[in-house]
C-alpha positions as a Markdown table, in Angstrom:
| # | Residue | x | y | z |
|---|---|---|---|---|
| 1 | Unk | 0.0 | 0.0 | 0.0 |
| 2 | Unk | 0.6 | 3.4 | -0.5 |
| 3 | Unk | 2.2 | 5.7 | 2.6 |
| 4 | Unk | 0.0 | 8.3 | 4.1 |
| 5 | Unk | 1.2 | 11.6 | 3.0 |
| 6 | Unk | 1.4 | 14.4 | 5.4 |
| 7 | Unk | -1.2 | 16.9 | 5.7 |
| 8 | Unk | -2.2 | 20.2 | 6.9 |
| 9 | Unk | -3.8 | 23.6 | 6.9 |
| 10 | Unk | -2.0 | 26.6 | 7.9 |
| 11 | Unk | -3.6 | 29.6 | 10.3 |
| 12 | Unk | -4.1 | 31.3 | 6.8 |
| 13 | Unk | -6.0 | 28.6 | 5.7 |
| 14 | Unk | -3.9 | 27.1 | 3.4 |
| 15 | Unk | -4.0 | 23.3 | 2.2 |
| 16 | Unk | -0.3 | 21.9 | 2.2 |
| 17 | Unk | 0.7 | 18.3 | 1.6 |
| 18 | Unk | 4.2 | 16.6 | 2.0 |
| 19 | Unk | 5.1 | 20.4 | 1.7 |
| 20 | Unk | 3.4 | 21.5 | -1.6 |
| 21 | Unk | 0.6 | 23.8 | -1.1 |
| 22 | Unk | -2.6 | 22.2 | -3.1 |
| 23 | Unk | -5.4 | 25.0 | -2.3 |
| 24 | Unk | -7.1 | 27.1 | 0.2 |
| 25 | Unk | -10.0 | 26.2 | 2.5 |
| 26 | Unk | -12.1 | 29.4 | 3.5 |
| 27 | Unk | -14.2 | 28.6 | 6.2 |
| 28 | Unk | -16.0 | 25.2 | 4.7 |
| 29 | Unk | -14.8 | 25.5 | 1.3 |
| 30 | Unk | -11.9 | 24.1 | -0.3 |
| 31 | Unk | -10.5 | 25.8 | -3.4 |
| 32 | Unk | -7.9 | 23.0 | -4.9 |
| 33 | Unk | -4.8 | 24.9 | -6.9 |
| 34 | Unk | -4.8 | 25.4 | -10.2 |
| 35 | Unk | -1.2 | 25.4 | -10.5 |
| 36 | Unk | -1.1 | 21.3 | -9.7 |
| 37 | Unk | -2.0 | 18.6 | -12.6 |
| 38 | Unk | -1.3 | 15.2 | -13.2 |
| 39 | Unk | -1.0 | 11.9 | -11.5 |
| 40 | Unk | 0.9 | 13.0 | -8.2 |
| 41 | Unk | -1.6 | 16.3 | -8.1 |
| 42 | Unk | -4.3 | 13.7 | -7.9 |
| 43 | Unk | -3.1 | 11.6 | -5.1 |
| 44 | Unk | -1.7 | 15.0 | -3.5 |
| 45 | Unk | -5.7 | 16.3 | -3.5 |
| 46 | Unk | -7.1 | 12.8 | -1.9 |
| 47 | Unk | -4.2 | 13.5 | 0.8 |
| 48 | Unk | -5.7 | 16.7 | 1.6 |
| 49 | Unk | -9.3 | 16.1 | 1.3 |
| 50 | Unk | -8.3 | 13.0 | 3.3 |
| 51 | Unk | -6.9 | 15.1 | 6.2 |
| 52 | Unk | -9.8 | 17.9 | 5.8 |
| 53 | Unk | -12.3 | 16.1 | 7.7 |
| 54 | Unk | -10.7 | 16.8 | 10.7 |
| 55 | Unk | -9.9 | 20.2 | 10.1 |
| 56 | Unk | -13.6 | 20.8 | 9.3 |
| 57 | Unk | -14.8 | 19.1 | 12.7 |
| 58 | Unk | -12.4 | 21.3 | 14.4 |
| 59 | Unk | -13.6 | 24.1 | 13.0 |
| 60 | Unk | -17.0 | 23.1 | 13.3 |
| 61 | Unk | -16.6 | 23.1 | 16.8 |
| 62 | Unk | -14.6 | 26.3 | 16.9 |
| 63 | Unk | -17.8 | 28.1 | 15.0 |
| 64 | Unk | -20.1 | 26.4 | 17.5 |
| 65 | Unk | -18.1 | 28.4 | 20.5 |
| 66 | Unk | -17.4 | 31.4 | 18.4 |
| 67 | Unk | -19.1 | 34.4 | 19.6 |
| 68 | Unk | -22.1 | 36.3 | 17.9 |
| 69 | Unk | -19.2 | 39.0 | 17.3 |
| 70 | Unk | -17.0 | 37.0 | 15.1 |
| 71 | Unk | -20.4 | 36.2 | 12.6 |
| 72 | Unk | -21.7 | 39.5 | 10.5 |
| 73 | Unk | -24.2 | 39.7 | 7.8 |
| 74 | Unk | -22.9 | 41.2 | 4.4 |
| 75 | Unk | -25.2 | 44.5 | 2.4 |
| 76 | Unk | -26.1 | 41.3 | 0.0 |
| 77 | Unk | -27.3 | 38.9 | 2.9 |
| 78 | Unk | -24.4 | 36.7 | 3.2 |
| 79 | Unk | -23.0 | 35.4 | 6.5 |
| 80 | Unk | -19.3 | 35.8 | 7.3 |
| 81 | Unk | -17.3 | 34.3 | 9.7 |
| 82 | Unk | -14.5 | 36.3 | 11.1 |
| 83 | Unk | -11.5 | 34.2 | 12.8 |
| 84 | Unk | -8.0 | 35.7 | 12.5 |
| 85 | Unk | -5.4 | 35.1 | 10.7 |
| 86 | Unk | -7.9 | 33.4 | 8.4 |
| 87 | Unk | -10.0 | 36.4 | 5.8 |
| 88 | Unk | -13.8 | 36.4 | 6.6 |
| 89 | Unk | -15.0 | 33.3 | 5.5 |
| 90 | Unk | -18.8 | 33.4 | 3.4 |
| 91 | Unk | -20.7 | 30.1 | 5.3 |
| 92 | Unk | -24.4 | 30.6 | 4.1 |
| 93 | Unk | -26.6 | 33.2 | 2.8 |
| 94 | Unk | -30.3 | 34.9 | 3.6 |
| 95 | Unk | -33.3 | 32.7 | 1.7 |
| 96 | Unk | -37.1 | 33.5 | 1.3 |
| 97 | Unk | -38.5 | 32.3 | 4.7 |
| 98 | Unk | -42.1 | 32.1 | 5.5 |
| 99 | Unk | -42.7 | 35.9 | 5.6 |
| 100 | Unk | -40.4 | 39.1 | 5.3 |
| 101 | Unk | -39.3 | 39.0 | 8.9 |
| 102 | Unk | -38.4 | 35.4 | 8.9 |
| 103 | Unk | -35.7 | 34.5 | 6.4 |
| 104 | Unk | -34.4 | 30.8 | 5.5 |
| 105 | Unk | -31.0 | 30.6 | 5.5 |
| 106 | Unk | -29.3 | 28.4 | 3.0 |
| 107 | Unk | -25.6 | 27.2 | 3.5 |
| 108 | Unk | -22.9 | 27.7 | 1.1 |
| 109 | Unk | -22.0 | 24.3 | -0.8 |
| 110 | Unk | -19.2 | 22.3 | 0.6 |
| 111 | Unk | -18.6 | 18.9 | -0.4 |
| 112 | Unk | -16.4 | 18.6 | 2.4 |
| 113 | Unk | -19.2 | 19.5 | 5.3 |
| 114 | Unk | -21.9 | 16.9 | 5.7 |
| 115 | Unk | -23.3 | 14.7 | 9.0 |
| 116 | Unk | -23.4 | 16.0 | 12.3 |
| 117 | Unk | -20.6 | 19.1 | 11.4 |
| 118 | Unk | -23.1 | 20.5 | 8.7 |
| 119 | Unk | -26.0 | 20.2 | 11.4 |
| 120 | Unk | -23.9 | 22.1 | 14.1 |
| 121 | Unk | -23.1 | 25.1 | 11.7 |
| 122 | Unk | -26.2 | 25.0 | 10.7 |
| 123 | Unk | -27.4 | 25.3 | 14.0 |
| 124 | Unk | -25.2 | 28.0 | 15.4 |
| 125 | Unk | -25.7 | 30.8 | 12.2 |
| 126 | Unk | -29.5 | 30.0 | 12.9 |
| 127 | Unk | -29.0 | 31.3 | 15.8 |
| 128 | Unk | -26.8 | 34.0 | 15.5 |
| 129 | Unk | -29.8 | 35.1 | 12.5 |
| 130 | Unk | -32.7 | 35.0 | 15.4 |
| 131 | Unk | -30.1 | 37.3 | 17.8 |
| 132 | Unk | -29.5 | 39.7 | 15.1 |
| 133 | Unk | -33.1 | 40.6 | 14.1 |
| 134 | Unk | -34.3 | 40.0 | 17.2 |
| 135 | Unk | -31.9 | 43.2 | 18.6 |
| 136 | Unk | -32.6 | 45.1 | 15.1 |
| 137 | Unk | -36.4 | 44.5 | 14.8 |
| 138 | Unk | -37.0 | 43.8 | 18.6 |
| 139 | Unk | -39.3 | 46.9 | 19.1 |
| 140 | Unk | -41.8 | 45.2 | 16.3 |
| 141 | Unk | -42.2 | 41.8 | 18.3 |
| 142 | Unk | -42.6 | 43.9 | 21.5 |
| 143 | Unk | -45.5 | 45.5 | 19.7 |
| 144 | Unk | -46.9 | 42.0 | 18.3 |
| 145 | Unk | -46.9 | 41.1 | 22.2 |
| 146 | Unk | -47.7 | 43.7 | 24.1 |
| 147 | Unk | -50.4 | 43.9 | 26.2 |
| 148 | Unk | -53.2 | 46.2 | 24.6 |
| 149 | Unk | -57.0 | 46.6 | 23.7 |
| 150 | Unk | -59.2 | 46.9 | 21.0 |
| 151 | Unk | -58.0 | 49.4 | 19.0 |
| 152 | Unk | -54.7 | 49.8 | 20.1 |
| 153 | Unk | -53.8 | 46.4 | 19.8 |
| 154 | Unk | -55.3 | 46.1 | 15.9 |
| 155 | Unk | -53.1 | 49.3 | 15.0 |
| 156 | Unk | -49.9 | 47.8 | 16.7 |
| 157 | Unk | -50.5 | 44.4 | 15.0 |
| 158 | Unk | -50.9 | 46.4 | 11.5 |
| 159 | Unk | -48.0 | 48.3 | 12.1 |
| 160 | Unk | -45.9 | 45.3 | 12.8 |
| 161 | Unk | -46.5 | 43.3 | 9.9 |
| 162 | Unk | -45.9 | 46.6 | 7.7 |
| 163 | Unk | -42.7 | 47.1 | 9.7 |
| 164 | Unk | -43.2 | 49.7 | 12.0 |
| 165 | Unk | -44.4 | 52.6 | 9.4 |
| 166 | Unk | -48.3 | 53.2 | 8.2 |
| 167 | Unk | -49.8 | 55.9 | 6.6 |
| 168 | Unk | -52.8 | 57.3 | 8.7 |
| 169 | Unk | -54.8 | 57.2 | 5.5 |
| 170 | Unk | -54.8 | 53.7 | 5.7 |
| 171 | Unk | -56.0 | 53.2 | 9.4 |
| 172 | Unk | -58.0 | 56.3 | 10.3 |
| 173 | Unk | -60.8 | 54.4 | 11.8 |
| 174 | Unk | -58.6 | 52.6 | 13.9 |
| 175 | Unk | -56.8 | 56.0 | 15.4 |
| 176 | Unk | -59.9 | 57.5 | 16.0 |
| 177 | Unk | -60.7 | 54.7 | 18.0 |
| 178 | Unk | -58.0 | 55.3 | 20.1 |
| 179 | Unk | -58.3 | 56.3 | 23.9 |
| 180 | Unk | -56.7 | 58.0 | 25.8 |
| 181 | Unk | -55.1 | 55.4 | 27.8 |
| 182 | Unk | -54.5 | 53.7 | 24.3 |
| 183 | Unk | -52.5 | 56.5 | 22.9 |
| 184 | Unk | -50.4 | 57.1 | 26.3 |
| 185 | Unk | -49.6 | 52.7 | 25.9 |
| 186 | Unk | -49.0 | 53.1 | 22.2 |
| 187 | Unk | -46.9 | 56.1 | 22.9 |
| 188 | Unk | -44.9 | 54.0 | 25.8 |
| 189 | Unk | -44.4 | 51.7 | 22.9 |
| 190 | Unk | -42.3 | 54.1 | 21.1 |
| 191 | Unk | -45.4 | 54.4 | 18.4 |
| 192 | Unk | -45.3 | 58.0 | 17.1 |
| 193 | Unk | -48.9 | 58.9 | 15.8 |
| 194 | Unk | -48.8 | 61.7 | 12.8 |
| 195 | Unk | -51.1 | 63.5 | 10.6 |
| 196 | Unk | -49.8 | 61.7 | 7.7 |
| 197 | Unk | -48.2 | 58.5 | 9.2 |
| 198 | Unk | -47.8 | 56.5 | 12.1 |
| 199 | Unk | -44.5 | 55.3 | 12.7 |
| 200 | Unk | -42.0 | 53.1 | 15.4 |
| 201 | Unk | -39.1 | 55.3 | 16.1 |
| 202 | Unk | -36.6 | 52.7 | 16.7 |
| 203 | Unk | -37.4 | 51.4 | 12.9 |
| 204 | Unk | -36.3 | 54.4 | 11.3 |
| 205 | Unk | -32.8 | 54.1 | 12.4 |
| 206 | Unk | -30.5 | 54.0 | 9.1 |
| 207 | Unk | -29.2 | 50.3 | 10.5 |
| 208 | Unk | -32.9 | 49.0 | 10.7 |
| 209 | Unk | -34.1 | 50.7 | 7.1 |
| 210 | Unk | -30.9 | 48.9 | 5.7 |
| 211 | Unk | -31.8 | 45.6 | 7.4 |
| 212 | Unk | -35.6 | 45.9 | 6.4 |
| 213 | Unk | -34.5 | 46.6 | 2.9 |
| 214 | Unk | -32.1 | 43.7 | 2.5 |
| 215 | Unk | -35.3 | 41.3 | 4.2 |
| 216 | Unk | -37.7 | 42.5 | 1.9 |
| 217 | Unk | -35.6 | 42.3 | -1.1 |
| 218 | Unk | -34.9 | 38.4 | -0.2 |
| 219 | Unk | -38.3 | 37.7 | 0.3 |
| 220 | Unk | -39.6 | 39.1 | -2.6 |
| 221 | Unk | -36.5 | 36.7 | -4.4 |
| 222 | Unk | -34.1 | 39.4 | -5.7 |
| 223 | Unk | -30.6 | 38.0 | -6.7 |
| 224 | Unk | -28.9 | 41.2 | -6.0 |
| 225 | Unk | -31.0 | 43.2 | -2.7 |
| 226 | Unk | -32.1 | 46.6 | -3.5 |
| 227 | Unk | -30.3 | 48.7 | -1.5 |
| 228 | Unk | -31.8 | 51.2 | 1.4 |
| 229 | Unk | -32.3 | 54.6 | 0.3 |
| 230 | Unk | -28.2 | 56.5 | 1.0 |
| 231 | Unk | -30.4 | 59.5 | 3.2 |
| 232 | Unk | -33.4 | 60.6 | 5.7 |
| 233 | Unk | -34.4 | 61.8 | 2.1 |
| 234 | Unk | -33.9 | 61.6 | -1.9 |
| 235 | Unk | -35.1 | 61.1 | -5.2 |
| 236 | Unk | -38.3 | 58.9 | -5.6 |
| 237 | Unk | -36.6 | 56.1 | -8.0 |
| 238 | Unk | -39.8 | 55.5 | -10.8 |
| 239 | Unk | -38.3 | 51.9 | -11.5 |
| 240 | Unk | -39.6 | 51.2 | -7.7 |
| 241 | Unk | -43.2 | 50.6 | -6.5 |
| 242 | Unk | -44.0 | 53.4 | -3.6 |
| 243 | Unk | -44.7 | 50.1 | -1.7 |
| 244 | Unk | -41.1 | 49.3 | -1.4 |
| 245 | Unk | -40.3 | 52.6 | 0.4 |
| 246 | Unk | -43.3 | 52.5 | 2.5 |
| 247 | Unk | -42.2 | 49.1 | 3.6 |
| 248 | Unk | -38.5 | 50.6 | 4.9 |
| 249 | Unk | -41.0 | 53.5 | 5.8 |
| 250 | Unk | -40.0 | 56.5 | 4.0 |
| 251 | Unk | -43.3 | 58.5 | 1.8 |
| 252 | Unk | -43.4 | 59.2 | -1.4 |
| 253 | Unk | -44.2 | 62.9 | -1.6 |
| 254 | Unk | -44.0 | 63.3 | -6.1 |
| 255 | Unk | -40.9 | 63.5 | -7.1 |
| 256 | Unk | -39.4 | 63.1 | -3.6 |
| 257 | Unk | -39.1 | 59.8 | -0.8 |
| 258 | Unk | -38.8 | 61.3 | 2.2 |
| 259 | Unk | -38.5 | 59.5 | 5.5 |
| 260 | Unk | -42.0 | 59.5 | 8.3 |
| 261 | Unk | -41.0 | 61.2 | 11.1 |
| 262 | Unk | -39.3 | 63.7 | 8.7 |
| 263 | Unk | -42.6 | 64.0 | 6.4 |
| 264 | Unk | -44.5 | 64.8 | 10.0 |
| 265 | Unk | -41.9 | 68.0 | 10.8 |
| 266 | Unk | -42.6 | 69.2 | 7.2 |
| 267 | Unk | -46.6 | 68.8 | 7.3 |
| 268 | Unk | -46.3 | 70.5 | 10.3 |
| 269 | Unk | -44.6 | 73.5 | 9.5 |
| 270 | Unk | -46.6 | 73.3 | 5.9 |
| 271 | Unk | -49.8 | 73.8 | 8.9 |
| 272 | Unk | -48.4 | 76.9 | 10.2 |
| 273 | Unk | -48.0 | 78.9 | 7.2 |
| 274 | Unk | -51.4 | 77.6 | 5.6 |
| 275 | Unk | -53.2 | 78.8 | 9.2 |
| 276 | Unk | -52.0 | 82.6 | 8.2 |
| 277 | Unk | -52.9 | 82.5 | 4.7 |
| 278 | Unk | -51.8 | 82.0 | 0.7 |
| 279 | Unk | -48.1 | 80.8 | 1.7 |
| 280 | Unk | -45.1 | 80.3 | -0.7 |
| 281 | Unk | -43.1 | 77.3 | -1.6 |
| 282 | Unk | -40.0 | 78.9 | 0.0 |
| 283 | Unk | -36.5 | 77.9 | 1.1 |
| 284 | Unk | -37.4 | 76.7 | 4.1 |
| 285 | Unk | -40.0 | 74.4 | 3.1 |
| 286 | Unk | -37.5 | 72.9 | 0.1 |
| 287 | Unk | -34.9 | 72.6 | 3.2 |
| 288 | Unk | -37.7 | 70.6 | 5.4 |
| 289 | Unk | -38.5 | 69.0 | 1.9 |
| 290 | Unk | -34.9 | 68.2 | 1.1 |
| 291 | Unk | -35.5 | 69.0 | -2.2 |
| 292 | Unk | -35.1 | 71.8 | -5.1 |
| 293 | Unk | -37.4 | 74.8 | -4.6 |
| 294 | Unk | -38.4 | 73.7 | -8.0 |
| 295 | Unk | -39.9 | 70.9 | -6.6 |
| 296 | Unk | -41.6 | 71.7 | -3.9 |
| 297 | Unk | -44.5 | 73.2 | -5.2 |
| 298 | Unk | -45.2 | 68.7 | -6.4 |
| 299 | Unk | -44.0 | 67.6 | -2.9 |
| 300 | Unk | -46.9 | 70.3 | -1.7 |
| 301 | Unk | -49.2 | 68.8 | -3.8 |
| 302 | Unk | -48.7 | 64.9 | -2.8 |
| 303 | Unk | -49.0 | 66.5 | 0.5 |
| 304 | Unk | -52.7 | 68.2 | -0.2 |
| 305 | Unk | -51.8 | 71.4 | -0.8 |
| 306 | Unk | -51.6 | 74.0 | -3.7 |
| 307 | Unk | -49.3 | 76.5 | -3.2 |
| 308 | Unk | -48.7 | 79.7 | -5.2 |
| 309 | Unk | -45.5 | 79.4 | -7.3 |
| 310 | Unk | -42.1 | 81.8 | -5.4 |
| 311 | Unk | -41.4 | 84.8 | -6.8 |
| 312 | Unk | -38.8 | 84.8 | -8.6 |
| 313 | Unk | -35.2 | 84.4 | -7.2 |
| 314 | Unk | -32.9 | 87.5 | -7.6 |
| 315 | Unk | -29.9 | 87.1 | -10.0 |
């Protein structure tokens, strides 16, 4: 019979046998090298896939212990695992799950991680998935759970499947339902109710728009995700349903997306000018607007109100 050859993998992740290096393994998948052919390349890869079992179970294990810190979740949903000197590793990536908050996650292929390994990595980037949304979307199953009444507990159910942003055209009836105890409980909540929306604070935070986006986006089956609008504002994209921002709650004002609690400070101010008369689209409604004076007079509009065009700016 033939000798067993000497195996290993270096810190860095690299595959050497008897000496030679024959490829790479990155966290669970190993890359042979290009550079080897032939007979003794052949029997030089069955060495090293030979000696990879172990070196998967070991690392297996060490993923298993690792802590949530050393797993992050990439812009396009997939799940890295950080463990020096070795470059983040991709392990498995986001999948449609039974509804937006609840993604599948499929792991990447390995031929060489299978039986009980494959069920414990598995296993532990589950886990670290649950963790993650459960700290970035906790407020919504708070909402889901919380102990209210009639009204108050339709409108917080509504606003958690929608993702913690509704407009108040939508549930009127329900908000005037509302007492007062209902508001004050919503309010404790962190449920902000508006004239045009009604919104969770803690979901307009730029981490938990980016997250909702990337979600959505994987539910809905998207190769690449759509990424999050870049600002609390900017241009309404037209190759984009006004659903899709509504979801990561931002409203579509015309040519504008601009995010709720934002769109609530400008209908406000848009109030007090309308109470003392005819009022111009001025500077300080494009600044509230984040838009071109140009445009506000459209952004008005999607509002409900018609302005009188600005005079004209001095050259």
């Amino acid at each position: 019979g033939q000798e067993a050859l000497l195996a290993g993998v270096t810190a860095e992740g690299s595959v050497v046998v008897e000496g030679h290096p024959v490829g790479r393994l990155d966290g669970f998948l190993f890359t042979p090298d290009e550079t080897a052919e032939g007979l003794e390349a052949k029997r030089l890869l069955t060495a090293a896939r030979r000696s990879l079992s172990l070196e998967i179970q070991r690392r297996a294990a060490l993923l298993n212990a690792a802590a949530d810190e050393d797993i992050s979740l990439t812009p396009d949903g997939t799940l890295l695992w950080h463990h020096p000197p070795a470059a983040p590793a991709p392990l498995a990536r986001l999948a449609p799950g039974p509804r937006w908050g609840q993604p599948a996650l499929d792991l990447l292929p390995s031929d060489l991680l299978d039986g009980e390994p494959r069920a414990r990595v598995l296993e532990r980037l589950q886990r670290w998935v649950r963790a993650h949304l459960a700290t970035a979307l906790g407020p919504l199953d708070t909402l889901r759970s919380a102990d209210l009444s009639g009204a108050a507990r339709g409108l917080a159910f509504e606003l958690a499947e929608a993702g913690g942003t509704l407009a108040r055209a939508a549930v009127t009836i329900a908000v005037e339902k509302l007492t007062k105890a209902d508001r004050s409980a919503l309010g404790r909540l962190g449920v902000r109710l508006g004239t045009e929306t009604i919104y969770l604070d803690a979901l307009l935070k730029p981490p938990a728009i980016s997250l909702k986006a990337l979600l959505h986006s994987i539910a809905d089956g998207q190769r690449v995700p759509t990424p999050a609008p870049a600002g609390p504002a900017g241009p309404r994209n037209p190759g984009l349903p006004d659903a899709w921002y509504e979801r990561l709650g931002f409203v579509v004002l015309g040519p504008r997306i601009v995010r709720a609690d934002l769109v609530e400070r400008l209908a406000q101010a848009v109030r007090e000018k309308a109470a003392q008369g005819p009022f111009a689209a001025d500077e300080s409604l494009s600044r509230l607007a984040f838009c071109k004076p140009t445009e506000v007079p459209a952004v008005l509009a999607a509002l409900g109100y018609r302005g009188r065009p600005a005079p004209p700016l001095p050259h």
